[in-house]
Short mmCIF file of C-alpha atoms and ligand atoms in Angstrom, two decimals:
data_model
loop_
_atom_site.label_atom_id
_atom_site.label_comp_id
_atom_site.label_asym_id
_atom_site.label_seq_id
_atom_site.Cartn_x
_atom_site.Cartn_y
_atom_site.Cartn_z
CA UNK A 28 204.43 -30.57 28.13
CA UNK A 29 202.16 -32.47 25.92
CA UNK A 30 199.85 -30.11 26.46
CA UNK A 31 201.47 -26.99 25.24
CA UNK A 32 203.12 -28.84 22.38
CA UNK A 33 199.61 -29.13 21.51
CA UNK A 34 198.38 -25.72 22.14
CA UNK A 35 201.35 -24.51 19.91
CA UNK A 36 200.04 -27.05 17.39
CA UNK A 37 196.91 -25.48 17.72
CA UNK A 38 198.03 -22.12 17.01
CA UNK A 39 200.26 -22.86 14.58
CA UNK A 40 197.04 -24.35 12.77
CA UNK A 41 194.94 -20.89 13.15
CA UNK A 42 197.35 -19.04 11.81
CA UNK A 43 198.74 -20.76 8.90
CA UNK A 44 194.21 -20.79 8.50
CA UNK A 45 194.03 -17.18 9.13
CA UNK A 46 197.11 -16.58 6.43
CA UNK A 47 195.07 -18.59 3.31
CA UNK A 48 191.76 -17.24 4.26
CA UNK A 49 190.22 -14.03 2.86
CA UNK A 50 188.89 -12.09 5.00
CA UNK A 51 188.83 -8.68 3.55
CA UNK A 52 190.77 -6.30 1.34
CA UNK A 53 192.73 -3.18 3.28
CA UNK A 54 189.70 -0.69 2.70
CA UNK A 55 186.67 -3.22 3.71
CA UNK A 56 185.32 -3.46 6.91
CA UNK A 57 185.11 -6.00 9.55
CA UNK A 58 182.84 -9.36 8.33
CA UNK A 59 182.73 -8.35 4.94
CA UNK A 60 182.82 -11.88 3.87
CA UNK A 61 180.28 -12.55 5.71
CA UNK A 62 176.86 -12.44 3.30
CA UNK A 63 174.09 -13.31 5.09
CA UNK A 64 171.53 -10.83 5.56
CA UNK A 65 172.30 -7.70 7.82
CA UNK A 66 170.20 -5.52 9.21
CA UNK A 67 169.85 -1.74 7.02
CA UNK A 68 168.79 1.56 8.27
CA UNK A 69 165.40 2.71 6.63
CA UNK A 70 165.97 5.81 4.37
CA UNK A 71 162.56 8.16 5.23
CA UNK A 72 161.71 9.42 2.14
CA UNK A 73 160.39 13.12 2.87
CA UNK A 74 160.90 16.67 2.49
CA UNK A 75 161.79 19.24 4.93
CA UNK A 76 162.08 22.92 5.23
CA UNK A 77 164.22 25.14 7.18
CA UNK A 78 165.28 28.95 7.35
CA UNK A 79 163.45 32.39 6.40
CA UNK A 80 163.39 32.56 3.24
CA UNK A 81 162.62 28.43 3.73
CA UNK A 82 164.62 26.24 2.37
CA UNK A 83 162.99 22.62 1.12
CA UNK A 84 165.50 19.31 0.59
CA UNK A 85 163.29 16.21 -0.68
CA UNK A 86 164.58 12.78 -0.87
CA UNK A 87 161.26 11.39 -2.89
CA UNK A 88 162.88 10.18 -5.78
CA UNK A 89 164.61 7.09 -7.11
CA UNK A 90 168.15 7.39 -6.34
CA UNK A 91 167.97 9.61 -3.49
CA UNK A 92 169.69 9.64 -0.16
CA UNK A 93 169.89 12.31 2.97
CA UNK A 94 168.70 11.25 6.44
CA UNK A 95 168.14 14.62 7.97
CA UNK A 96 168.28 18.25 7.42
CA UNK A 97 168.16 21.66 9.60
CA UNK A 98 169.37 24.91 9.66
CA UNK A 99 172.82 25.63 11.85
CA UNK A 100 172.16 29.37 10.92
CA UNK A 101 170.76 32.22 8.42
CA UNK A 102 172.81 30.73 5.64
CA UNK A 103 174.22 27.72 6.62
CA UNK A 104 171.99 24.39 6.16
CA UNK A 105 173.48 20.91 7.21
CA UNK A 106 172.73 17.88 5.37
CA UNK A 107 173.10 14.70 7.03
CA UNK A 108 174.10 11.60 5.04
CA UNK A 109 174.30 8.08 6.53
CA UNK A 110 174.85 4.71 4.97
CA UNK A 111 172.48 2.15 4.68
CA UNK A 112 174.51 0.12 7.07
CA UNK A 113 177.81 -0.22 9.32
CA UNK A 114 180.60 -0.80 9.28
CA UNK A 115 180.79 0.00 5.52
CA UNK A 116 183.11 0.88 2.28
CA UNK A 117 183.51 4.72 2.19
CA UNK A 118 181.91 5.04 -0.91
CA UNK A 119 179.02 7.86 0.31
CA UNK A 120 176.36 8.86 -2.04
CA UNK A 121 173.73 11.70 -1.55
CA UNK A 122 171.36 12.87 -4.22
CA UNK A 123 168.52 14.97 -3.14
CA UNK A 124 166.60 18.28 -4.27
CA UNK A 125 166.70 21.65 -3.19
CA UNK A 126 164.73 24.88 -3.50
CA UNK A 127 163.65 27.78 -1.97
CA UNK A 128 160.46 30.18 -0.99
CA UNK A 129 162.05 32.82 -2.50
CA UNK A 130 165.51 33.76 -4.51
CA UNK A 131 168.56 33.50 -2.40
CA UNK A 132 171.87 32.02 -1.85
CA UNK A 133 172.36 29.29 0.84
CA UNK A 134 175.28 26.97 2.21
CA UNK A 135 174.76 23.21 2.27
CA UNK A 136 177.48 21.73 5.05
CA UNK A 137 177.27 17.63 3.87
CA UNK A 138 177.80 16.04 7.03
CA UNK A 139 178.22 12.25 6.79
CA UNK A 140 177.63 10.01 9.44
CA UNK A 141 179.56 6.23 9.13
CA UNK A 142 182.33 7.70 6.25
CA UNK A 143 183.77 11.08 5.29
CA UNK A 144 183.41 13.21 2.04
CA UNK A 145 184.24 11.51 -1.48
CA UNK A 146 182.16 12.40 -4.19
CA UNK A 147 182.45 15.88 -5.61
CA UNK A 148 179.00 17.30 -5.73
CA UNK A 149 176.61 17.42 -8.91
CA UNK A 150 174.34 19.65 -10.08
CA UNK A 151 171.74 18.52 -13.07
CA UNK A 152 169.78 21.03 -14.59
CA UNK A 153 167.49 19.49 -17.49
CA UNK A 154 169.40 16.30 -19.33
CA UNK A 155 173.01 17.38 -18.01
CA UNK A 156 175.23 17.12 -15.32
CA UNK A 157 177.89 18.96 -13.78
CA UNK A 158 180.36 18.97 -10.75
CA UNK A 159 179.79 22.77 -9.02
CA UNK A 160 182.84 24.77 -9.58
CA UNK A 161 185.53 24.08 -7.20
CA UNK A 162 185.60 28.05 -5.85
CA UNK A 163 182.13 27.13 -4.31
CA UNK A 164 183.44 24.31 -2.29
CA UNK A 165 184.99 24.30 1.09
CA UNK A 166 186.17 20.86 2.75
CA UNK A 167 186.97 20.79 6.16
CA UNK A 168 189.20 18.30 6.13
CA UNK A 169 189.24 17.60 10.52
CA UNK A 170 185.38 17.04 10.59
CA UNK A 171 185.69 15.80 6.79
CA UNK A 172 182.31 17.45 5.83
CA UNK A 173 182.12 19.94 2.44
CA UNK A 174 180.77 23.42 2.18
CA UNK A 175 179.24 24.43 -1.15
CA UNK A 176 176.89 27.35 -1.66
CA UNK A 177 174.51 27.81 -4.71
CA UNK A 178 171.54 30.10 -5.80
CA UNK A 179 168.31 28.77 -5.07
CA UNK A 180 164.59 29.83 -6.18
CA UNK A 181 161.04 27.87 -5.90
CA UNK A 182 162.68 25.82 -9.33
CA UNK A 183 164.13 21.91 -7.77
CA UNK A 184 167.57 21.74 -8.38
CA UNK A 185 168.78 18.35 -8.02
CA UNK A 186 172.47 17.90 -6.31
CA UNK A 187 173.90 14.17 -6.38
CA UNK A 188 177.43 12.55 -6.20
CA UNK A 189 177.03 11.13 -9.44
CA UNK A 190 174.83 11.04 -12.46
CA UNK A 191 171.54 9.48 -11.33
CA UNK A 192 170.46 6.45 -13.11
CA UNK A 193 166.38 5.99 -12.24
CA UNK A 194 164.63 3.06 -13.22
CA UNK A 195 163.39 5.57 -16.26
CA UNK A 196 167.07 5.18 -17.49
CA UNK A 197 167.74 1.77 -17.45
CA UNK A 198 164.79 0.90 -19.13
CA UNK A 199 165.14 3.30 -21.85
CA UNK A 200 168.76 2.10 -22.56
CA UNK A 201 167.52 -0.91 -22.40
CA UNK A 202 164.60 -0.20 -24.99
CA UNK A 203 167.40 1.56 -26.93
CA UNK A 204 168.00 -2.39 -28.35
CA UNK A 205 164.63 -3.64 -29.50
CA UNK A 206 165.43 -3.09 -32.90
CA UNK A 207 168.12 -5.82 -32.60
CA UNK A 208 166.94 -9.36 -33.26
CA UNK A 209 170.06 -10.93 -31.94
CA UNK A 210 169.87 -8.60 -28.28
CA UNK A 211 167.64 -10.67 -25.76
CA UNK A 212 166.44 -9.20 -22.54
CA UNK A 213 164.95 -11.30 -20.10
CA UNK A 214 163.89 -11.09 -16.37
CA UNK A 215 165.67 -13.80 -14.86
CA UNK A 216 165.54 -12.78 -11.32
CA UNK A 217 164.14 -10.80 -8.60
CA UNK A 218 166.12 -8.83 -5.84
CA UNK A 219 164.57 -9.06 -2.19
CA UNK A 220 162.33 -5.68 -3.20
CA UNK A 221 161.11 -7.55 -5.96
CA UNK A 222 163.43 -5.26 -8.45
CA UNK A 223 163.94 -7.53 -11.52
CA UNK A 224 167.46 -8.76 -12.13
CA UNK A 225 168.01 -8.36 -16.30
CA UNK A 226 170.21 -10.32 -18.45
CA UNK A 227 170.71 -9.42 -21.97
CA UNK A 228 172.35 -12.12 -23.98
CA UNK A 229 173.73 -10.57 -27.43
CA UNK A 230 174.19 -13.86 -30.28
CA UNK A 231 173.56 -14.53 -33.44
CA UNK A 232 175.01 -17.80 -33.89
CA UNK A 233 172.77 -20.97 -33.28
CA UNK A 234 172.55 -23.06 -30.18
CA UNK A 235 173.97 -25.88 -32.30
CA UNK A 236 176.98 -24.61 -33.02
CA UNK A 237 179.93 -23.66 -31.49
CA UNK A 238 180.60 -19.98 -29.89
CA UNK A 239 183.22 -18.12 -27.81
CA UNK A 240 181.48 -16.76 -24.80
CA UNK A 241 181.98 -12.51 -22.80
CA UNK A 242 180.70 -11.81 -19.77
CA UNK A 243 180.09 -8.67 -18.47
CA UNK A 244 179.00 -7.82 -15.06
CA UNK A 245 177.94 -4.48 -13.80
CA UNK A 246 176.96 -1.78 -10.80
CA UNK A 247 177.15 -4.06 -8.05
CA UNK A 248 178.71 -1.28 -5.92
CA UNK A 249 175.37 1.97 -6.43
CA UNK A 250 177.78 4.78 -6.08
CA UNK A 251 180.22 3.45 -9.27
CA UNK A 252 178.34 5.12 -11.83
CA UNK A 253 181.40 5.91 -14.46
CA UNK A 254 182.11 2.37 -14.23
CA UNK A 255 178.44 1.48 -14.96
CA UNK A 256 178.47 3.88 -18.21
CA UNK A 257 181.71 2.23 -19.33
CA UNK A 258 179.98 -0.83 -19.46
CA UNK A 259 177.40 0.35 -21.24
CA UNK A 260 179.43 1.81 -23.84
CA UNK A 261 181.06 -1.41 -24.69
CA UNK A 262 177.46 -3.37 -24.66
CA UNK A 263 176.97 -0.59 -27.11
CA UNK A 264 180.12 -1.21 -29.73
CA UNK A 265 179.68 -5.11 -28.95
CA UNK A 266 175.72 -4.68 -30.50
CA UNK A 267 176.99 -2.04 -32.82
CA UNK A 268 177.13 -1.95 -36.79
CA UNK A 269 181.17 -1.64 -36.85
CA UNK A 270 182.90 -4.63 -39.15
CA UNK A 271 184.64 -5.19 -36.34
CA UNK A 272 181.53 -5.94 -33.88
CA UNK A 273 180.35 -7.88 -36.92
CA UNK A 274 183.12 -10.14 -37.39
CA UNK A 275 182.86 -10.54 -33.29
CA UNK A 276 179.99 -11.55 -32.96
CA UNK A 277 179.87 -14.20 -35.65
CA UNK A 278 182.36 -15.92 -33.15
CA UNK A 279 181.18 -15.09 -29.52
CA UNK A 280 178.13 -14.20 -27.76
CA UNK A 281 178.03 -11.95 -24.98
CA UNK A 282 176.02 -12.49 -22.03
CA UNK A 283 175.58 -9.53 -19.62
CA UNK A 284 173.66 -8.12 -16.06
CA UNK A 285 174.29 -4.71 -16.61
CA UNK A 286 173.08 -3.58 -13.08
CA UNK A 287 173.22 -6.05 -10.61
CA UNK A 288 172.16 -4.00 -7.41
CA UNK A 289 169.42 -2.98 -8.89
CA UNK A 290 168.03 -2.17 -4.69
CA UNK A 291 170.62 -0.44 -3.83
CA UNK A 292 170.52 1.98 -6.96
CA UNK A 293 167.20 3.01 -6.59
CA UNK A 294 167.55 3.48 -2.68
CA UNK A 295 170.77 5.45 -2.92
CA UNK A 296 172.62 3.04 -1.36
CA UNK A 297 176.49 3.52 -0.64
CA UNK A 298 177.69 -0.36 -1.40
CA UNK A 299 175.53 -2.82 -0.18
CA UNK A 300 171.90 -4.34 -1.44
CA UNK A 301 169.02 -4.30 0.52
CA UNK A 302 169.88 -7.33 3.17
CA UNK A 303 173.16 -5.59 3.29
CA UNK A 304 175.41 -6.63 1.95
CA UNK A 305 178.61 -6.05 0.03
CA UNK A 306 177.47 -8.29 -3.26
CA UNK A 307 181.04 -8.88 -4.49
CA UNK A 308 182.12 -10.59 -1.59
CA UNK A 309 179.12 -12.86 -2.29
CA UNK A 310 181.11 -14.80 -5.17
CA UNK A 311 181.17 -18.23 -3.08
CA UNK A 312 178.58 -18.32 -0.80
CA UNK A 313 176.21 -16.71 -2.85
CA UNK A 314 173.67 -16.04 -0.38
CA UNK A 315 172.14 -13.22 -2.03
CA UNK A 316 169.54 -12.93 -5.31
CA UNK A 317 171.37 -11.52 -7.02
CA UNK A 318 174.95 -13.38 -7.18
CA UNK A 319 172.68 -16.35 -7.33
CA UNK A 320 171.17 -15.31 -10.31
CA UNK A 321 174.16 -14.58 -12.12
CA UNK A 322 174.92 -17.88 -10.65
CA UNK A 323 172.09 -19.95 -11.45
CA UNK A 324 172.47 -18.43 -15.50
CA UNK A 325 175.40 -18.73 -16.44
CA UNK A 326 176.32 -22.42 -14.59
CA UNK A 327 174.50 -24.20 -17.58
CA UNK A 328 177.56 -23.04 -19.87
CA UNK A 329 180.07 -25.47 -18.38
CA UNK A 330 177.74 -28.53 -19.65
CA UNK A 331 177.00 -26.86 -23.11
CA UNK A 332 179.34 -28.05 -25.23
CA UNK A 333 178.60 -25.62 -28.14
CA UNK A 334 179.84 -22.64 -25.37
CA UNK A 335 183.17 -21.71 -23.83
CA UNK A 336 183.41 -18.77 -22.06
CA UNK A 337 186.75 -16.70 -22.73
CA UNK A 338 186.45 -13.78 -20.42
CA UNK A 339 184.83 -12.14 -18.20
CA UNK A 340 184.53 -8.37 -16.94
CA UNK A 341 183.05 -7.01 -13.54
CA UNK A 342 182.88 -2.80 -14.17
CA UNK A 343 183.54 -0.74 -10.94
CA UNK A 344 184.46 2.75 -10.50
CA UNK A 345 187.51 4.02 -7.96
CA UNK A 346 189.55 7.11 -6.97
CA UNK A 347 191.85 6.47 -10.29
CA UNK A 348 191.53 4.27 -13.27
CA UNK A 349 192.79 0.67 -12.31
CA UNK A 350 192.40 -2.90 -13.85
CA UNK A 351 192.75 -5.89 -11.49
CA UNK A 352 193.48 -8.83 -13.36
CA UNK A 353 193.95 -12.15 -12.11
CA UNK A 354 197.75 -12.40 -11.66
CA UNK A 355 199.93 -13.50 -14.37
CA UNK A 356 201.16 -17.11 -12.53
CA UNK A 357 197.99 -18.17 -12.67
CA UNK A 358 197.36 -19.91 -15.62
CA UNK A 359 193.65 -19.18 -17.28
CA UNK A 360 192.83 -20.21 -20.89
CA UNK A 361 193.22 -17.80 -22.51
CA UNK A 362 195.99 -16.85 -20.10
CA UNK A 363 197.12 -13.95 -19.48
CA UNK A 364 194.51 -11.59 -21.98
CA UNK A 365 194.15 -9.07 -19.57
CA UNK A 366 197.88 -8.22 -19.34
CA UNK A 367 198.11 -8.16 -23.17
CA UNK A 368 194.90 -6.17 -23.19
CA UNK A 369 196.09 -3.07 -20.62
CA UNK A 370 198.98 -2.04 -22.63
CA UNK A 371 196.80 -1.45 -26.06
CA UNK A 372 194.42 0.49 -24.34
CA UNK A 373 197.44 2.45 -22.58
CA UNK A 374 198.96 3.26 -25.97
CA UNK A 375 195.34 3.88 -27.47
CA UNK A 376 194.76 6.59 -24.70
CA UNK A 377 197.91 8.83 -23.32
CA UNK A 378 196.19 11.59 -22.04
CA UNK A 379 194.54 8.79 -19.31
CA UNK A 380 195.97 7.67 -16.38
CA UNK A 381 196.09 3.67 -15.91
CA UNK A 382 197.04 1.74 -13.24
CA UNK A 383 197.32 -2.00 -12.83
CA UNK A 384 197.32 -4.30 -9.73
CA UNK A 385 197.08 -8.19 -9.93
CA UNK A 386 195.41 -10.11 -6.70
CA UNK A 387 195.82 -14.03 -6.23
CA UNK A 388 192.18 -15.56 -6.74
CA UNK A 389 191.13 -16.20 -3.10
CA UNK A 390 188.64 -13.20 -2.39
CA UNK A 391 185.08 -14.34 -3.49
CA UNK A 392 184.67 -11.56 -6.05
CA UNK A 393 182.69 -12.31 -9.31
CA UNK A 394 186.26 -12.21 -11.11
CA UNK A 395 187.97 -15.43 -9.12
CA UNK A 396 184.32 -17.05 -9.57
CA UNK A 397 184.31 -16.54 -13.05
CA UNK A 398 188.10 -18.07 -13.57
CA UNK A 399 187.07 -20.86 -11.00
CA UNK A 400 183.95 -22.08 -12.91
CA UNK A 401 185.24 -22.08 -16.09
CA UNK A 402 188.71 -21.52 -16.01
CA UNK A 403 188.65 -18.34 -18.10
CA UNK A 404 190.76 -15.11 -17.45
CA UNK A 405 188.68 -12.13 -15.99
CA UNK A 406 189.56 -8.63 -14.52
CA UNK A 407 188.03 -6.12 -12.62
CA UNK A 408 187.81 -3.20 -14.73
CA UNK A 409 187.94 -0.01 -12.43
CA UNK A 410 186.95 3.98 -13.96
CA UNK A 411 188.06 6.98 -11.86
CA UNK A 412 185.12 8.79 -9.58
CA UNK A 413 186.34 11.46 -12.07
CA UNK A 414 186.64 11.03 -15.12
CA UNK A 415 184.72 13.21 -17.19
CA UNK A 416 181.92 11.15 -19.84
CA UNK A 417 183.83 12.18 -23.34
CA UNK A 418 187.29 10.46 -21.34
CA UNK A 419 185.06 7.46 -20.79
CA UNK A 420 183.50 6.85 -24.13
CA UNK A 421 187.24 7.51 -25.18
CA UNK A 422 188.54 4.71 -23.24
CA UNK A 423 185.80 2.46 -23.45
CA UNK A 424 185.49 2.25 -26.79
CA UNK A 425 188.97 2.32 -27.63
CA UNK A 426 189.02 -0.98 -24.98
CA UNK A 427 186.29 -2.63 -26.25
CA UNK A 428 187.66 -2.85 -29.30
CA UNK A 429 191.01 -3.82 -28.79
CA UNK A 430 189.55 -6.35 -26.94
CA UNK A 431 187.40 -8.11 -29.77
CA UNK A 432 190.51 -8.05 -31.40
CA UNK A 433 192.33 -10.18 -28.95
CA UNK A 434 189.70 -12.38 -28.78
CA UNK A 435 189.29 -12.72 -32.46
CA UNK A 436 192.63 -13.81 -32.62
CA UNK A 437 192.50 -16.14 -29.76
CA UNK A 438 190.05 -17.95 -31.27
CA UNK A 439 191.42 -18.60 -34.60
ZN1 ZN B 502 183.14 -1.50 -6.77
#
C-alpha cells in the first residue's frame, strides 16, 4: 500500500515536471532542447555531370547545398537534398548551379531526404533574383518532391530557395557603414569553423551618461533569409539620416549580431550550426559560441548603470508574417510594447497579412532570455518565406519607425 501510494506520488511528480518543462514547440523535433554538440552530415562540395547533352550541378560555393545528383532519364535529373542533421525543423534549403554541354531544356525532380518541399525555387541571373514561374513547377505532393524545368547552356545558372547571402555580402553591407563614426563593428566571437561572430553597436551618446538600450538579433535559423533582410532594413533607418533616427538615437543605442549562424549560412545549412544544433533553443544552457557570445556581450549591461535595455528583437522568417510577443500577463518594463507596436504597423500596411501569437516565457529562445536578464519586453519578429523584397522594405521600415516612436515616448 505504502508502496503504490508512493509510486503514484512519484508519478504525480513527473508529470506535474513534464507539464512546466519545455521540451519543444509542435513543429520541433525530438531533443531539441538538448544543445550539446550533435553529430552533422558532411556536405561534399563537388560537381557532377549526367545525361547526353551532360548536364553539370556544382555545390562549390558559399551557401550551397545538394548531396547527390543523377539522371532518372533523357530529361529528367534528380537532385537530392539532405539536412545537415536529424531529426530536424523542415526548413530545407538547396542552392546549387547548373549548366549544360550544349543548349537544351532539362527537368530537375528536388528530392529531399529528412523533410519535404518548402521553399519555392530561385533563379539569380546577375544581381537579381527570382522565384521560376509557377507553370514550370510540378509538386508531387505523395512523394513531396517538385518538378521544375528550365533552359540550360554552358552559362551557370544558379537555383536556390532563397536569396544567397555569401560572406561577400555581409561584409559589404557591413562596409556599407564605415562612413558612420557612431556604427562600431567588432569581432567578438568565433563560431566552431572559426567564422567570426560580429556585433555592431550603433551610439552616439557617451559611456557616462545615461541611454535606452535595442537589441536586435538575427539569422540564427540559415534558411530565414526575408527575416534576415528585414533586419537589415531597420539597422539601416536606425543608422539613417531621418529626424526621426536622429532624435532616437540621442536617447538609445542599439546593439546588434546581425547573423548569428554565421556556419550554417555559408554551409547551406537547414536550421542548425555546425555542432548541430538548433541555436534558439540554446537561450539557457548556452552551450554553443554563438549564444554565448551574445551572452558573454551583452551581460555587462545589467551592472552598467548608465544602460537599460528596453527591447529586444530576434528576426526569423515563416510560412506567413507572425510576431510572437511575450504574452500580455507578463509584466516587462516597458510592458506590453509589442502589443501596442503590432497594431501601428497593421494600420501602416493593409495590403500585408499579420498574425500574432503570444507564448508564456519558458522555451529557452533568445526572446524569454532577453526579458529574463533584464526584464525588458522582446518579440520574435517572423517575415513570410514569401514575401516579395519591396513588401519587406514596406513593412520594415514602416515598423522600425513606429517603433522609435514608442520608445521615444516611453522614455520621456
Ligand atoms: Zn527561425
Amino acid at each position: 500500500m505504502n508502496r503504490l501510494f508512493l509510486l503514484l506520488s512519484v508519478l504525480l511528480l513527473l508529470s506535474c515536471k513534464s507539464s512546466e518543462e519545455f521540451t519543444g514547440f509542435s513543429y520541433d523535433p525530438e531533443d531539441v532542447t538538448n544543445t550539446v554538440d550533435k553529430e552533422i552530415n558532411f556536405q561534399y562540395r563537388r560537381v557532377i555531370g549526367a545525361g547526353n547533352p551532360t548536364v553539370w550541378i556544382s555545390n562549390k560555393f558559399e551557401g550551397a547545398r545538394f548531396n547527390d545528383f543523377y539522371a532518372i532519364n533523357d530529361t529528367l535529373f534528380e537532385i537530392l537534398i539532405e539536412p545537415e542533421n536529424a531529426p530536424i525543423n523542415n526548413s530545407p534549403w538547396y542552392a546549387f548551379k547548373v549548366w549544360s554541354d550544349s543548349a537544351r531544356t532539362a527537368t530537375f525532380r528536388l528530392n529531399y531526404n529528412n523533410g519535404r518541399h518548402r521553399y519555392v525555387p530561385k533563379i539569380s541571373i546577375e544581381d537579381t533574383i527570382r522565384a521560376i514561374d509557377s507553370s514550370k513547377l510540378r509538386y508531387d505532393s505523395v512523394n513531396q518532391t517538385m518538378d521544375f524545368s528550365i533552359k540550360l547552356d554552358q552559362e551557370p545558372k544558379t537555383i536556390s530557395a532563397q536569396l544567397i547571402t555569401d560572406s561577400e555580402y555581409y561584409s559589404e553591407w557591413l562596409s556599407s557603414f564605415s562612413g558612420l563614426d557612431f556604427v562600431t563593428i567588432s569581432d567578438v566571437g568565433f563560431t566552431h569553423r572559426d567564422n567570426p561572430i560580429k556585433k555592431m553597436v550603433v551610439s552616439e551618446i557617451p559611456n557616462n551618461e545615461e541611454a535606452g538600450v535595442l537589441i536586435i538579433i538575427g539569422r540564427q535559423h540559415p534558411p530565414e533569409v526575408p527575416g534576415y533582410l528585414a533586419s537589415q532594413i531597420f539597422i539601416e533607418e536606425l543608422t539613417g539620416s531621418s529626424e526621426l533616427a536622429k532624435e532616437f538615437r540621442k536617447k538609445f543605442e542599439i546593439i546588434a549580431f546581425p547573423l548569428l549562424n554565421v556556419d550554417g549560412v555559408l554551409n547551406g545549412h537547414w536550421r542548425h550550426n555546425a555542432a548541430g544544433i538548433d541555436l534558439n533553443r540554446d537561450w539557457e544552457n548556452f552551450n554553443q559560441p554563438e549564444t554565448q557570445t551574445v551572452k558573454n556581450e551583452l551581460l555587462p549591461l545589467l551592472n552598467n548603470s548608465n544602460r537599460t535595455v528596453y527591447y529586444g528583437i530576434d528576426f526569423h522568417s515563416t510560412n506567413e508574417n507572425i510576431f510572437y510577443p511575450i504574452e500580455e500577463s507578463v509584466k516587462t518594463v516597458p510592458d506590453n510594447l509589442t502589443q501596442r507596436w503590432i497594431p501601428i504597423i497593421e494600420s501602416e500596411n493593409p495590403n500585408v497579412p499579420f498574425n500574432t501569437e503570444e507564448f508564456d516565457t519558458n522555451s529557452p529562445i533568445a526572446k524569454n532570455w532577453i526579458y529574463k536578464t533584464f526584464g525588458a519586453d522582446a518579440v520574435t519578429f517572423e517575415i513570410d518565406d514569401n514575401l516579395d523584397s519591396k513588401a519587406i522594405n514596406q513593412v520594415s521600415k514602416s515598423a522600425v519607425r513606429s517603433l522609435m516612436k514608442l520608445l521615444l515616448e516611453e522614455k520621456k
